[in-house]
Structure formats: structure tokens, C-alpha cells
mmCIF file of N, CA and C in Angstrom:
data_model
loop_
_atom_site.group_PDB
_atom_site.id
_atom_site.type_symbol
_atom_site.label_atom_id
_atom_site.label_comp_id
_atom_site.label_asym_id
_atom_site.label_seq_id
_atom_site.Cartn_x
_atom_site.Cartn_y
_atom_site.Cartn_z
ATOM 1 N N UNK A 1381 0.847 -1.180 0.000
ATOM 2 C CA UNK A 1381 0.000 0.000 0.000
ATOM 3 C C UNK A 1381 0.893 1.245 0.000
ATOM 4 N N UNK A 1382 0.590 2.167 -0.866
ATOM 5 C CA UNK A 1382 1.381 3.391 -0.982
ATOM 6 C C UNK A 1382 1.245 4.250 0.257
ATOM 7 N N UNK A 1383 2.367 4.839 0.666
ATOM 8 C CA UNK A 1383 2.363 5.725 1.826
ATOM 9 C C UNK A 1383 2.320 7.195 1.416
ATOM 10 N N UNK A 1384 2.220 7.471 0.119
ATOM 11 C CA UNK A 1384 2.249 8.857 -0.361
ATOM 12 C C UNK A 1384 1.154 9.714 0.267
ATOM 13 N N UNK A 1385 -0.057 9.190 0.337
ATOM 14 C CA UNK A 1385 -1.153 9.973 0.916
ATOM 15 C C UNK A 1385 -0.944 10.200 2.409
ATOM 16 N N UNK A 1386 -0.403 9.199 3.095
ATOM 17 C CA UNK A 1386 -0.112 9.360 4.519
ATOM 18 C C UNK A 1386 0.932 10.457 4.699
ATOM 19 N N UNK A 1387 1.927 10.494 3.847
ATOM 20 C CA UNK A 1387 2.974 11.519 3.960
ATOM 21 C C UNK A 1387 2.414 12.918 3.706
ATOM 22 N N UNK A 1388 1.464 13.047 2.791
ATOM 23 C CA UNK A 1388 0.805 14.344 2.567
ATOM 24 C C UNK A 1388 0.104 14.790 3.843
ATOM 25 N N UNK A 1389 -0.636 13.880 4.472
ATOM 26 C CA UNK A 1389 -1.364 14.212 5.698
ATOM 27 C C UNK A 1389 -0.389 14.495 6.844
ATOM 28 N N UNK A 1390 0.694 13.746 6.934
ATOM 29 C CA UNK A 1390 1.721 14.017 7.960
ATOM 30 C C UNK A 1390 2.277 15.434 7.809
ATOM 31 N N UNK A 1391 2.483 15.868 6.576
ATOM 32 C CA UNK A 1391 3.021 17.213 6.361
ATOM 33 C C UNK A 1391 2.028 18.283 6.809
ATOM 34 N N UNK A 1392 0.748 18.030 6.639
ATOM 35 C CA UNK A 1392 -0.284 18.960 7.112
ATOM 36 C C UNK A 1392 -0.202 19.062 8.637
ATOM 37 N N UNK A 1393 -0.144 17.916 9.304
ATOM 38 C CA UNK A 1393 -0.103 17.920 10.767
ATOM 39 C C UNK A 1393 1.205 18.455 11.327
ATOM 40 N N UNK A 1394 2.293 18.354 10.574
ATOM 41 C CA UNK A 1394 3.559 18.929 11.054
ATOM 42 C C UNK A 1394 3.377 20.422 11.310
ATOM 43 N N UNK A 1395 2.675 21.103 10.427
ATOM 44 C CA UNK A 1395 2.399 22.533 10.623
ATOM 45 C C UNK A 1395 1.371 22.740 11.733
ATOM 46 N N UNK A 1396 0.313 21.948 11.738
ATOM 47 C CA UNK A 1396 -0.740 22.108 12.738
ATOM 48 C C UNK A 1396 -0.227 21.857 14.152
ATOM 49 N N UNK A 1397 0.749 20.960 14.304
ATOM 50 C CA UNK A 1397 1.326 20.718 15.626
ATOM 51 C C UNK A 1397 2.039 21.956 16.157
ATOM 52 N N UNK A 1398 2.528 22.785 15.259
ATOM 53 C CA UNK A 1398 3.179 24.042 15.648
ATOM 54 C C UNK A 1398 2.169 25.176 15.799
ATOM 55 N N UNK A 1399 0.894 24.895 15.527
ATOM 56 C CA UNK A 1399 -0.128 25.936 15.603
ATOM 57 C C UNK A 1399 -0.228 26.753 14.327
ATOM 58 N N UNK A 1400 0.384 26.281 13.244
ATOM 59 C CA UNK A 1400 0.359 26.985 11.960
ATOM 60 C C UNK A 1400 -0.713 26.353 11.073
ATOM 61 N N UNK A 1401 -1.808 27.073 10.912
ATOM 62 C CA UNK A 1401 -2.932 26.583 10.111
ATOM 63 C C UNK A 1401 -3.052 27.351 8.795
ATOM 64 N N UNK A 1402 -1.968 27.998 8.368
ATOM 65 C CA UNK A 1402 -2.034 28.901 7.209
ATOM 66 C C UNK A 1402 -1.772 28.234 5.858
ATOM 67 N N UNK A 1403 -1.137 27.084 5.823
ATOM 68 C CA UNK A 1403 -0.793 26.448 4.546
ATOM 69 C C UNK A 1403 -2.048 26.002 3.799
ATOM 70 N N UNK A 1404 -2.029 26.175 2.498
ATOM 71 C CA UNK A 1404 -3.186 25.797 1.684
ATOM 72 C C UNK A 1404 -2.815 24.973 0.452
ATOM 73 N N UNK A 1405 -1.535 24.721 0.232
ATOM 74 C CA UNK A 1405 -1.125 24.026 -0.992
ATOM 75 C C UNK A 1405 -1.674 22.610 -1.095
ATOM 76 N N UNK A 1406 -2.092 22.041 0.011
ATOM 77 C CA UNK A 1406 -2.620 20.682 0.027
ATOM 78 C C UNK A 1406 -4.102 20.611 -0.326
ATOM 79 N N UNK A 1407 -4.768 21.751 -0.389
ATOM 80 C CA UNK A 1407 -6.211 21.805 -0.626
ATOM 81 C C UNK A 1407 -6.567 21.725 -2.109
ATOM 82 N N UNK A 1408 -7.516 20.900 -2.440
ATOM 83 C CA UNK A 1408 -8.107 20.900 -3.774
ATOM 84 C C UNK A 1408 -9.036 22.113 -3.849
ATOM 85 N N UNK A 1409 -9.088 22.822 -4.974
ATOM 86 C CA UNK A 1409 -9.929 24.024 -5.063
ATOM 87 C C UNK A 1409 -11.410 23.788 -4.760
ATOM 88 N N UNK A 1410 -11.899 22.573 -4.972
ATOM 89 C CA UNK A 1410 -13.307 22.272 -4.736
ATOM 90 C C UNK A 1410 -13.485 21.365 -3.521
ATOM 91 N N UNK A 1411 -12.598 21.508 -2.548
ATOM 92 C CA UNK A 1411 -12.633 20.659 -1.352
ATOM 93 C C UNK A 1411 -14.000 20.722 -0.673
ATOM 94 N N UNK A 1412 -14.396 19.595 -0.124
ATOM 95 C CA UNK A 1412 -15.560 19.552 0.758
ATOM 96 C C UNK A 1412 -15.023 19.396 2.174
ATOM 97 N N UNK A 1413 -15.418 20.285 3.068
ATOM 98 C CA UNK A 1413 -14.967 20.271 4.448
ATOM 99 C C UNK A 1413 -16.179 20.073 5.341
ATOM 100 N N UNK A 1414 -16.091 19.091 6.226
ATOM 101 C CA UNK A 1414 -17.194 18.811 7.150
ATOM 102 C C UNK A 1414 -16.674 18.770 8.572
ATOM 103 N N UNK A 1415 -17.396 19.425 9.468
ATOM 104 C CA UNK A 1415 -17.158 19.296 10.908
ATOM 105 C C UNK A 1415 -18.327 18.502 11.466
ATOM 106 N N UNK A 1416 -18.018 17.368 12.054
ATOM 107 C CA UNK A 1416 -19.033 16.494 12.610
ATOM 108 C C UNK A 1416 -18.996 16.642 14.130
ATOM 109 N N UNK A 1417 -20.072 17.187 14.686
ATOM 110 C CA UNK A 1417 -20.144 17.427 16.114
ATOM 111 C C UNK A 1417 -19.407 18.697 16.500
ATOM 112 N N UNK A 1418 -19.224 18.869 17.783
ATOM 113 C CA UNK A 1418 -18.510 20.047 18.265
ATOM 114 C C UNK A 1418 -19.363 21.298 18.249
ATOM 115 N N UNK A 1419 -18.722 22.440 18.472
ATOM 116 C CA UNK A 1419 -19.476 23.686 18.610
ATOM 117 C C UNK A 1419 -20.031 24.244 17.301
ATOM 118 N N UNK A 1420 -19.461 23.876 16.157
ATOM 119 C CA UNK A 1420 -19.902 24.457 14.874
ATOM 120 C C UNK A 1420 -19.978 23.400 13.776
ATOM 121 N N UNK A 1421 -20.876 22.414 13.910
ATOM 122 C CA UNK A 1421 -20.951 21.390 12.869
ATOM 123 C C UNK A 1421 -21.490 21.966 11.569
ATOM 124 N N UNK A 1422 -21.091 21.363 10.469
ATOM 125 C CA UNK A 1422 -21.594 21.788 9.177
ATOM 126 C C UNK A 1422 -20.743 21.256 8.048
ATOM 127 N N UNK A 1423 -21.137 21.612 6.824
ATOM 128 C CA UNK A 1423 -20.410 21.214 5.616
ATOM 129 C C UNK A 1423 -20.205 22.457 4.771
ATOM 130 N N UNK A 1424 -18.983 22.631 4.289
ATOM 131 C CA UNK A 1424 -18.621 23.768 3.455
ATOM 132 C C UNK A 1424 -17.899 23.249 2.223
ATOM 133 N N UNK A 1425 -17.995 23.988 1.130
ATOM 134 C CA UNK A 1425 -17.311 23.575 -0.096
ATOM 135 C C UNK A 1425 -16.432 24.700 -0.618
ATOM 136 N N UNK A 1426 -15.381 24.282 -1.308
ATOM 137 C CA UNK A 1426 -14.459 25.229 -1.921
ATOM 138 C C UNK A 1426 -13.513 25.846 -0.911
ATOM 139 N N UNK A 1427 -12.509 26.514 -1.445
ATOM 140 C CA UNK A 1427 -11.492 27.136 -0.597
ATOM 141 C C UNK A 1427 -12.086 28.220 0.301
ATOM 142 N N UNK A 1428 -12.981 29.027 -0.242
ATOM 143 C CA UNK A 1428 -13.579 30.108 0.550
ATOM 144 C C UNK A 1428 -14.437 29.544 1.680
ATOM 145 N N UNK A 1429 -15.176 28.491 1.409
ATOM 146 C CA UNK A 1429 -16.000 27.874 2.442
ATOM 147 C C UNK A 1429 -15.165 27.287 3.559
ATOM 148 N N UNK A 1430 -14.102 26.596 3.177
ATOM 149 C CA UNK A 1430 -13.240 26.016 4.206
ATOM 150 C C UNK A 1430 -12.542 27.114 5.000
ATOM 151 N N UNK A 1431 -12.093 28.158 4.329
ATOM 152 C CA UNK A 1431 -11.423 29.264 5.032
ATOM 153 C C UNK A 1431 -12.360 29.907 6.051
ATOM 154 N N UNK A 1432 -13.607 30.138 5.664
ATOM 155 C CA UNK A 1432 -14.567 30.768 6.574
ATOM 156 C C UNK A 1432 -14.834 29.873 7.786
ATOM 157 N N UNK A 1433 -15.028 28.574 7.532
ATOM 158 C CA UNK A 1433 -15.326 27.646 8.629
ATOM 159 C C UNK A 1433 -14.149 27.503 9.581
ATOM 160 N N UNK A 1434 -12.962 27.359 9.036
ATOM 161 C CA UNK A 1434 -11.803 27.184 9.914
ATOM 162 C C UNK A 1434 -11.470 28.471 10.652
ATOM 163 N N UNK A 1435 -11.657 29.611 10.016
ATOM 164 C CA UNK A 1435 -11.410 30.879 10.699
ATOM 165 C C UNK A 1435 -12.334 31.015 11.909
ATOM 166 N N UNK A 1436 -13.598 30.696 11.711
ATOM 167 C CA UNK A 1436 -14.564 30.774 12.819
ATOM 168 C C UNK A 1436 -14.149 29.854 13.956
ATOM 169 N N UNK A 1437 -13.767 28.623 13.626
ATOM 170 C CA UNK A 1437 -13.364 27.661 14.646
ATOM 171 C C UNK A 1437 -12.077 28.100 15.343
ATOM 172 N N UNK A 1438 -11.065 28.452 14.565
ATOM 173 C CA UNK A 1438 -9.763 28.802 15.137
ATOM 174 C C UNK A 1438 -9.812 30.071 15.973
ATOM 175 N N UNK A 1439 -10.697 30.991 15.630
ATOM 176 C CA UNK A 1439 -10.756 32.267 16.350
ATOM 177 C C UNK A 1439 -11.245 32.108 17.793
ATOM 178 N N UNK A 1440 -11.802 30.950 18.125
ATOM 179 C CA UNK A 1440 -12.297 30.718 19.479
ATOM 180 C C UNK A 1440 -11.206 30.220 20.430
ATOM 181 N N UNK A 1441 -10.009 29.919 19.897
ATOM 182 C CA UNK A 1441 -8.974 29.272 20.697
ATOM 183 C C UNK A 1441 -7.670 30.056 20.712
ATOM 184 N N UNK A 1442 -6.939 29.914 21.805
ATOM 185 C CA UNK A 1442 -5.565 30.408 21.911
ATOM 186 C C UNK A 1442 -4.642 29.201 21.915
ATOM 187 N N UNK A 1443 -3.529 29.315 21.210
ATOM 188 C CA UNK A 1443 -2.502 28.264 21.203
ATOM 189 C C UNK A 1443 -3.059 26.893 20.845
ATOM 190 N N UNK A 1444 -3.971 26.850 19.888
ATOM 191 C CA UNK A 1444 -4.541 25.570 19.473
ATOM 192 C C UNK A 1444 -3.485 24.738 18.770
ATOM 193 N N UNK A 1445 -3.420 23.470 19.138
ATOM 194 C CA UNK A 1445 -2.510 22.518 18.523
ATOM 195 C C UNK A 1445 -3.288 21.247 18.225
ATOM 196 N N UNK A 1446 -3.059 20.677 17.065
ATOM 197 C CA UNK A 1446 -3.619 19.379 16.709
ATOM 198 C C UNK A 1446 -2.481 18.375 16.769
ATOM 199 N N UNK A 1447 -2.590 17.399 17.657
ATOM 200 C CA UNK A 1447 -1.513 16.449 17.885
ATOM 201 C C UNK A 1447 -1.943 15.046 17.468
ATOM 202 N N UNK A 1448 -1.363 14.540 16.385
ATOM 203 C CA UNK A 1448 -1.735 13.207 15.920
ATOM 204 C C UNK A 1448 -1.181 12.107 16.818
ATOM 205 N N UNK A 1449 -1.979 11.083 17.007
ATOM 206 C CA UNK A 1449 -1.544 9.898 17.736
ATOM 207 C C UNK A 1449 -1.204 8.776 16.762
ATOM 208 N N UNK A 1450 -1.953 8.713 15.671
ATOM 209 C CA UNK A 1450 -1.761 7.626 14.715
ATOM 210 C C UNK A 1450 -2.318 8.023 13.350
ATOM 211 N N UNK A 1451 -1.615 7.590 12.307
ATOM 212 C CA UNK A 1451 -2.053 7.758 10.927
ATOM 213 C C UNK A 1451 -2.389 6.373 10.390
ATOM 214 N N UNK A 1452 -3.487 6.290 9.665
ATOM 215 C CA UNK A 1452 -3.897 4.988 9.130
ATOM 216 C C UNK A 1452 -4.444 5.173 7.723
ATOM 217 N N UNK A 1453 -3.778 4.575 6.749
ATOM 218 C CA UNK A 1453 -4.301 4.600 5.379
ATOM 219 C C UNK A 1453 -5.387 3.536 5.295
ATOM 220 N N UNK A 1454 -6.624 3.967 5.043
ATOM 221 C CA UNK A 1454 -7.749 3.041 5.006
ATOM 222 C C UNK A 1454 -7.852 2.338 3.665
ATOM 223 N N UNK A 1455 -7.543 3.057 2.618
ATOM 224 C CA UNK A 1455 -7.542 2.512 1.262
ATOM 225 C C UNK A 1455 -6.694 3.450 0.421
ATOM 226 N N UNK A 1456 -6.726 3.298 -0.882
ATOM 227 C CA UNK A 1456 -5.873 4.102 -1.748
ATOM 228 C C UNK A 1456 -6.116 5.593 -1.708
ATOM 229 N N UNK A 1457 -7.229 6.044 -1.152
ATOM 230 C CA UNK A 1457 -7.524 7.464 -1.173
ATOM 231 C C UNK A 1457 -7.917 8.089 0.147
ATOM 232 N N UNK A 1458 -7.992 7.279 1.209
ATOM 233 C CA UNK A 1458 -8.445 7.833 2.490
ATOM 234 C C UNK A 1458 -7.419 7.563 3.588
ATOM 235 N N UNK A 1459 -7.189 8.619 4.386
ATOM 236 C CA UNK A 1459 -6.272 8.516 5.518
ATOM 237 C C UNK A 1459 -7.021 8.958 6.766
ATOM 238 N N UNK A 1460 -7.040 8.099 7.771
ATOM 239 C CA UNK A 1460 -7.649 8.404 9.055
ATOM 240 C C UNK A 1460 -6.540 8.810 10.020
ATOM 241 N N UNK A 1461 -6.771 9.886 10.759
ATOM 242 C CA UNK A 1461 -5.816 10.338 11.763
ATOM 243 C C UNK A 1461 -6.529 10.384 13.108
ATOM 244 N N UNK A 1462 -5.970 9.684 14.075
ATOM 245 C CA UNK A 1462 -6.477 9.745 15.441
ATOM 246 C C UNK A 1462 -5.685 10.849 16.127
ATOM 247 N N UNK A 1463 -6.395 11.832 16.658
ATOM 248 C CA UNK A 1463 -5.732 13.028 17.174
ATOM 249 C C UNK A 1463 -6.322 13.465 18.505
ATOM 250 N N UNK A 1464 -5.654 14.386 19.122
ATOM 251 C CA UNK A 1464 -6.244 15.146 20.220
ATOM 252 C C UNK A 1464 -5.796 16.595 20.047
ATOM 253 N N UNK A 1465 -6.563 17.481 20.607
ATOM 254 C CA UNK A 1465 -6.281 18.911 20.498
ATOM 255 C C UNK A 1465 -5.872 19.462 21.856
ATOM 256 N N UNK A 1466 -5.033 20.463 21.807
ATOM 257 C CA UNK A 1466 -4.657 21.218 22.994
ATOM 258 C C UNK A 1466 -4.874 22.694 22.671
ATOM 259 N N UNK A 1467 -5.221 23.431 23.661
ATOM 260 C CA UNK A 1467 -5.439 24.859 23.489
ATOM 261 C C UNK A 1467 -6.309 25.377 24.617
ATOM 262 N N UNK A 1468 -6.561 26.678 24.581
ATOM 263 C CA UNK A 1468 -7.360 27.328 25.626
ATOM 264 C C UNK A 1468 -8.451 28.152 24.948
ATOM 265 N N UNK A 1469 -9.656 28.024 25.462
ATOM 266 C CA UNK A 1469 -10.763 28.829 24.956
ATOM 267 C C UNK A 1469 -10.509 30.302 25.235
ATOM 268 N N UNK A 1470 -10.636 31.157 24.217
ATOM 269 C CA UNK A 1470 -10.382 32.593 24.411
ATOM 270 C C UNK A 1470 -11.363 33.215 25.391
ATOM 271 N N UNK A 1471 -12.606 32.816 25.341
ATOM 272 C CA UNK A 1471 -13.618 33.396 26.221
ATOM 273 C C UNK A 1471 -13.672 32.677 27.560
ATOM 274 N N UNK A 1472 -13.708 31.347 27.524
ATOM 275 C CA UNK A 1472 -13.886 30.569 28.753
ATOM 276 C C UNK A 1472 -12.599 30.364 29.530
ATOM 277 N N UNK A 1473 -11.462 30.365 28.842
ATOM 278 C CA UNK A 1473 -10.200 30.046 29.486
ATOM 279 C C UNK A 1473 -10.022 28.561 29.731
ATOM 280 N N UNK A 1474 -10.998 27.765 29.310
ATOM 281 C CA UNK A 1474 -10.950 26.323 29.518
ATOM 282 C C UNK A 1474 -9.868 25.690 28.656
ATOM 283 N N UNK A 1475 -9.060 24.842 29.267
ATOM 284 C CA UNK A 1475 -8.038 24.088 28.551
ATOM 285 C C UNK A 1475 -8.700 22.885 27.890
ATOM 286 N N UNK A 1476 -8.398 22.680 26.604
ATOM 287 C CA UNK A 1476 -8.953 21.520 25.919
ATOM 288 C C UNK A 1476 -8.533 20.222 26.588
ATOM 289 N N UNK A 1477 -7.368 20.197 27.202
ATOM 290 C CA UNK A 1477 -6.918 19.011 27.921
ATOM 291 C C UNK A 1477 -7.841 18.624 29.060
ATOM 292 N N UNK A 1478 -8.670 19.569 29.540
ATOM 293 C CA UNK A 1478 -9.622 19.285 30.605
ATOM 294 C C UNK A 1478 -10.911 18.672 30.054
ATOM 295 N N UNK A 1479 -11.040 18.690 28.747
ATOM 296 C CA UNK A 1479 -12.244 18.168 28.098
ATOM 297 C C UNK A 1479 -11.901 16.867 27.381
ATOM 298 N N UNK A 1480 -12.934 16.206 26.910
ATOM 299 C CA UNK A 1480 -12.765 15.036 26.056
ATOM 300 C C UNK A 1480 -12.138 15.518 24.752
ATOM 301 N N UNK A 1481 -10.908 15.138 24.492
ATOM 302 C CA UNK A 1481 -10.237 15.651 23.295
ATOM 303 C C UNK A 1481 -9.738 14.540 22.382
ATOM 304 N N UNK A 1482 -10.364 13.385 22.437
ATOM 305 C CA UNK A 1482 -10.001 12.318 21.505
ATOM 306 C C UNK A 1482 -10.810 12.532 20.243
ATOM 307 N N UNK A 1483 -10.131 13.059 19.235
ATOM 308 C CA UNK A 1483 -10.775 13.415 17.985
ATOM 309 C C UNK A 1483 -10.246 12.539 16.863
ATOM 310 N N UNK A 1484 -10.782 12.739 15.677
ATOM 311 C CA UNK A 1484 -10.309 12.029 14.498
ATOM 312 C C UNK A 1484 -10.530 12.924 13.285
ATOM 313 N N UNK A 1485 -9.764 12.651 12.258
ATOM 314 C CA UNK A 1485 -9.917 13.377 11.003
ATOM 315 C C UNK A 1485 -9.770 12.382 9.861
ATOM 316 N N UNK A 1486 -10.599 12.560 8.860
ATOM 317 C CA UNK A 1486 -10.563 11.703 7.678
ATOM 318 C C UNK A 1486 -10.248 12.570 6.471
ATOM 319 N N UNK A 1487 -9.180 12.218 5.787
ATOM 320 C CA UNK A 1487 -8.741 12.943 4.596
ATOM 321 C C UNK A 1487 -8.938 12.068 3.374
ATOM 322 N N UNK A 1488 -9.590 12.609 2.358
ATOM 323 C CA UNK A 1488 -9.703 11.959 1.060
ATOM 324 C C UNK A 1488 -8.691 12.650 0.153
ATOM 325 N N UNK A 1489 -7.733 11.891 -0.364
ATOM 326 C CA UNK A 1489 -6.646 12.464 -1.150
ATOM 327 C C UNK A 1489 -6.692 11.893 -2.568
ATOM 328 N N UNK A 1490 -6.592 12.793 -3.539
ATOM 329 C CA UNK A 1490 -6.540 12.389 -4.948
ATOM 330 C C UNK A 1490 -5.527 13.275 -5.659
ATOM 331 N N UNK A 1491 -4.622 12.661 -6.366
ATOM 332 C CA UNK A 1491 -3.603 13.384 -7.136
ATOM 333 C C UNK A 1491 -2.846 14.402 -6.281
ATOM 334 N N UNK A 1492 -2.527 14.021 -5.062
ATOM 335 C CA UNK A 1492 -1.726 14.867 -4.183
ATOM 336 C C UNK A 1492 -2.464 15.998 -3.497
ATOM 337 N N UNK A 1493 -3.778 16.080 -3.653
ATOM 338 C CA UNK A 1493 -4.581 17.139 -3.016
ATOM 339 C C UNK A 1493 -5.696 16.522 -2.178
ATOM 340 N N UNK A 1494 -6.045 17.204 -1.102
ATOM 341 C CA UNK A 1494 -7.149 16.748 -0.256
ATOM 342 C C UNK A 1494 -8.443 17.259 -0.878
ATOM 343 N N UNK A 1495 -9.309 16.323 -1.278
ATOM 344 C CA UNK A 1495 -10.582 16.671 -1.915
ATOM 345 C C UNK A 1495 -11.725 16.717 -0.915
ATOM 346 N N UNK A 1496 -11.560 16.009 0.200
ATOM 347 C CA UNK A 1496 -12.579 16.009 1.254
ATOM 348 C C UNK A 1496 -11.865 15.850 2.585
ATOM 349 N N UNK A 1497 -12.275 16.651 3.552
ATOM 350 C CA UNK A 1497 -11.683 16.622 4.891
ATOM 351 C C UNK A 1497 -12.827 16.624 5.882
ATOM 352 N N UNK A 1498 -12.901 15.570 6.697
ATOM 353 C CA UNK A 1498 -13.960 15.450 7.697
ATOM 354 C C UNK A 1498 -13.305 15.497 9.072
ATOM 355 N N UNK A 1499 -13.617 16.539 9.835
ATOM 356 C CA UNK A 1499 -13.087 16.710 11.190
ATOM 357 C C UNK A 1499 -14.140 16.236 12.179
ATOM 358 N N UNK A 1500 -13.808 15.224 12.932
ATOM 359 C CA UNK A 1500 -14.729 14.651 13.916
ATOM 360 C C UNK A 1500 -14.357 15.136 15.308
ATOM 361 N N UNK A 1501 -15.290 15.750 15.986
ATOM 362 C CA UNK A 1501 -15.090 16.187 17.367
ATOM 363 C C UNK A 1501 -15.015 14.974 18.294
ATOM 364 N N UNK A 1502 -15.693 13.894 17.924
ATOM 365 C CA UNK A 1502 -15.761 12.678 18.743
ATOM 366 C C UNK A 1502 -15.188 11.499 17.949
ATOM 367 N N UNK A 1503 -14.073 10.968 18.435
ATOM 368 C CA UNK A 1503 -13.404 9.862 17.751
ATOM 369 C C UNK A 1503 -14.318 8.656 17.588
ATOM 370 N N UNK A 1504 -15.104 8.342 18.616
ATOM 371 C CA UNK A 1504 -16.001 7.184 18.532
ATOM 372 C C UNK A 1504 -16.989 7.320 17.375
ATOM 373 N N UNK A 1505 -17.472 8.526 17.138
ATOM 374 C CA UNK A 1505 -18.391 8.768 16.013
ATOM 375 C C UNK A 1505 -17.674 8.496 14.695
ATOM 376 N N UNK A 1506 -16.428 8.934 14.579
ATOM 377 C CA UNK A 1506 -15.659 8.699 13.350
ATOM 378 C C UNK A 1506 -15.493 7.207 13.106
ATOM 379 N N UNK A 1507 -15.093 6.498 14.136
ATOM 380 C CA UNK A 1507 -14.889 5.060 13.986
ATOM 381 C C UNK A 1507 -16.189 4.349 13.633
ATOM 382 N N UNK A 1508 -17.285 4.754 14.268
ATOM 383 C CA UNK A 1508 -18.585 4.159 13.965
ATOM 384 C C UNK A 1508 -18.986 4.447 12.517
ATOM 385 N N UNK A 1509 -18.790 5.693 12.062
ATOM 386 C CA UNK A 1509 -19.120 6.037 10.677
ATOM 387 C C UNK A 1509 -18.322 5.209 9.675
ATOM 388 N N UNK A 1510 -17.101 4.834 10.056
ATOM 389 C CA UNK A 1510 -16.225 4.060 9.176
ATOM 390 C C UNK A 1510 -16.345 2.559 9.393
ATOM 391 N N UNK A 1511 -17.156 2.153 10.369
ATOM 392 C CA UNK A 1511 -17.320 0.735 10.664
ATOM 393 C C UNK A 1511 -16.086 0.124 11.305
ATOM 394 N N UNK A 1512 -15.362 0.912 12.090
ATOM 395 C CA UNK A 1512 -14.129 0.464 12.733
ATOM 396 C C UNK A 1512 -14.244 0.571 14.246
ATOM 397 N N UNK A 1513 -13.420 -0.190 14.942
ATOM 398 C CA UNK A 1513 -13.205 0.023 16.370
ATOM 399 C C UNK A 1513 -11.838 0.681 16.498
ATOM 400 N N UNK A 1514 -11.508 1.188 17.662
ATOM 401 C CA UNK A 1514 -10.188 1.809 17.835
ATOM 402 C C UNK A 1514 -9.086 0.776 17.603
ATOM 403 N N UNK A 1515 -9.323 -0.479 17.978
ATOM 404 C CA UNK A 1515 -8.334 -1.532 17.733
ATOM 405 C C UNK A 1515 -8.165 -1.763 16.231
ATOM 406 N N UNK A 1516 -9.282 -1.748 15.470
ATOM 407 C CA UNK A 1516 -9.187 -1.888 14.011
ATOM 408 C C UNK A 1516 -8.362 -0.762 13.427
ATOM 409 N N UNK A 1517 -8.607 0.447 13.911
ATOM 410 C CA UNK A 1517 -7.914 1.621 13.376
ATOM 411 C C UNK A 1517 -6.424 1.546 13.678
ATOM 412 N N UNK A 1518 -6.062 0.892 14.778
ATOM 413 C CA UNK A 1518 -4.649 0.806 15.154
ATOM 414 C C UNK A 1518 -3.972 -0.438 14.602
ATOM 415 N N UNK A 1519 -4.742 -1.386 14.093
ATOM 416 C CA UNK A 1519 -4.159 -2.639 13.591
ATOM 417 C C UNK A 1519 -3.431 -2.410 12.278
ATOM 418 N N UNK A 1520 -2.423 -3.168 12.057
ATOM 419 C CA UNK A 1520 -1.692 -3.099 10.782
ATOM 420 C C UNK A 1520 -2.322 -4.015 9.779
#
């Protein structure tokens, strides 16, 4: 199984781990972005839609970091990432580490670009949607 798509997703998270959410070269111009659960669920399309949705989400946090625990290529075009987030709510001051922060993200990659990105606030929901258990997701 090719690791090229996993490496694309790893490069995205390398920046996100530093709190840098500005890179866009990995985005397909007609990307579909979905947030499942959390404070602002919804679906957006295109670069402008994703920019608006992520700006709204990111503006609520200070020092937000996305920290991957595991990368899993599900098939030739999908990469699942088991992650947790760290950061502090700008208004509440609440540390994400004090909350349930086991999240997941699903990337659909075609020709080196992410065509669909699904951010799951709840990892269990992601695994259920994919018909996986956490052990399945971690199995080789």
C-alpha cells in the first residue's frame, strides 16, 4: 500500500502541531470540508467555504494545537488520523486538555490534493461512521 497519501497528511499535521494553520497548498480548489459534532458542525465547499469555517473555529482558541496519535491509510484514497487537540478557549479560558479531546480526522486524497476533509469532534463517532473500532484503526 502506498504511503504517499499518509505523507501528505503528515506534512499537514507537522504545521498544525506548531499551531500553523495557514498552509493551503494541500487543498483541492473544490474541497468539501465537514465538521461532525462540536461547537460548529456543518459542511462547506471550496477554498472560501473552508477558510470561513476554519477561521470561525480557530478564532475561538488560543494556542490551538492538533496532535496526531496515529495515521492509518484506510484505502488508496483515504487517511484516518487519530488526534487530540490542545489549546485554551479565548472566552472561557478552559483548557482543551480538561475536556474530552479524543478526535479524528478523515482525509480523502486524490492526485496529491485533499478533496474532502472530515473533522470529527468525537473519535467514537468517526470510527462508527467508518465501521471500525479503535483496535481496528490501530491494527496493521
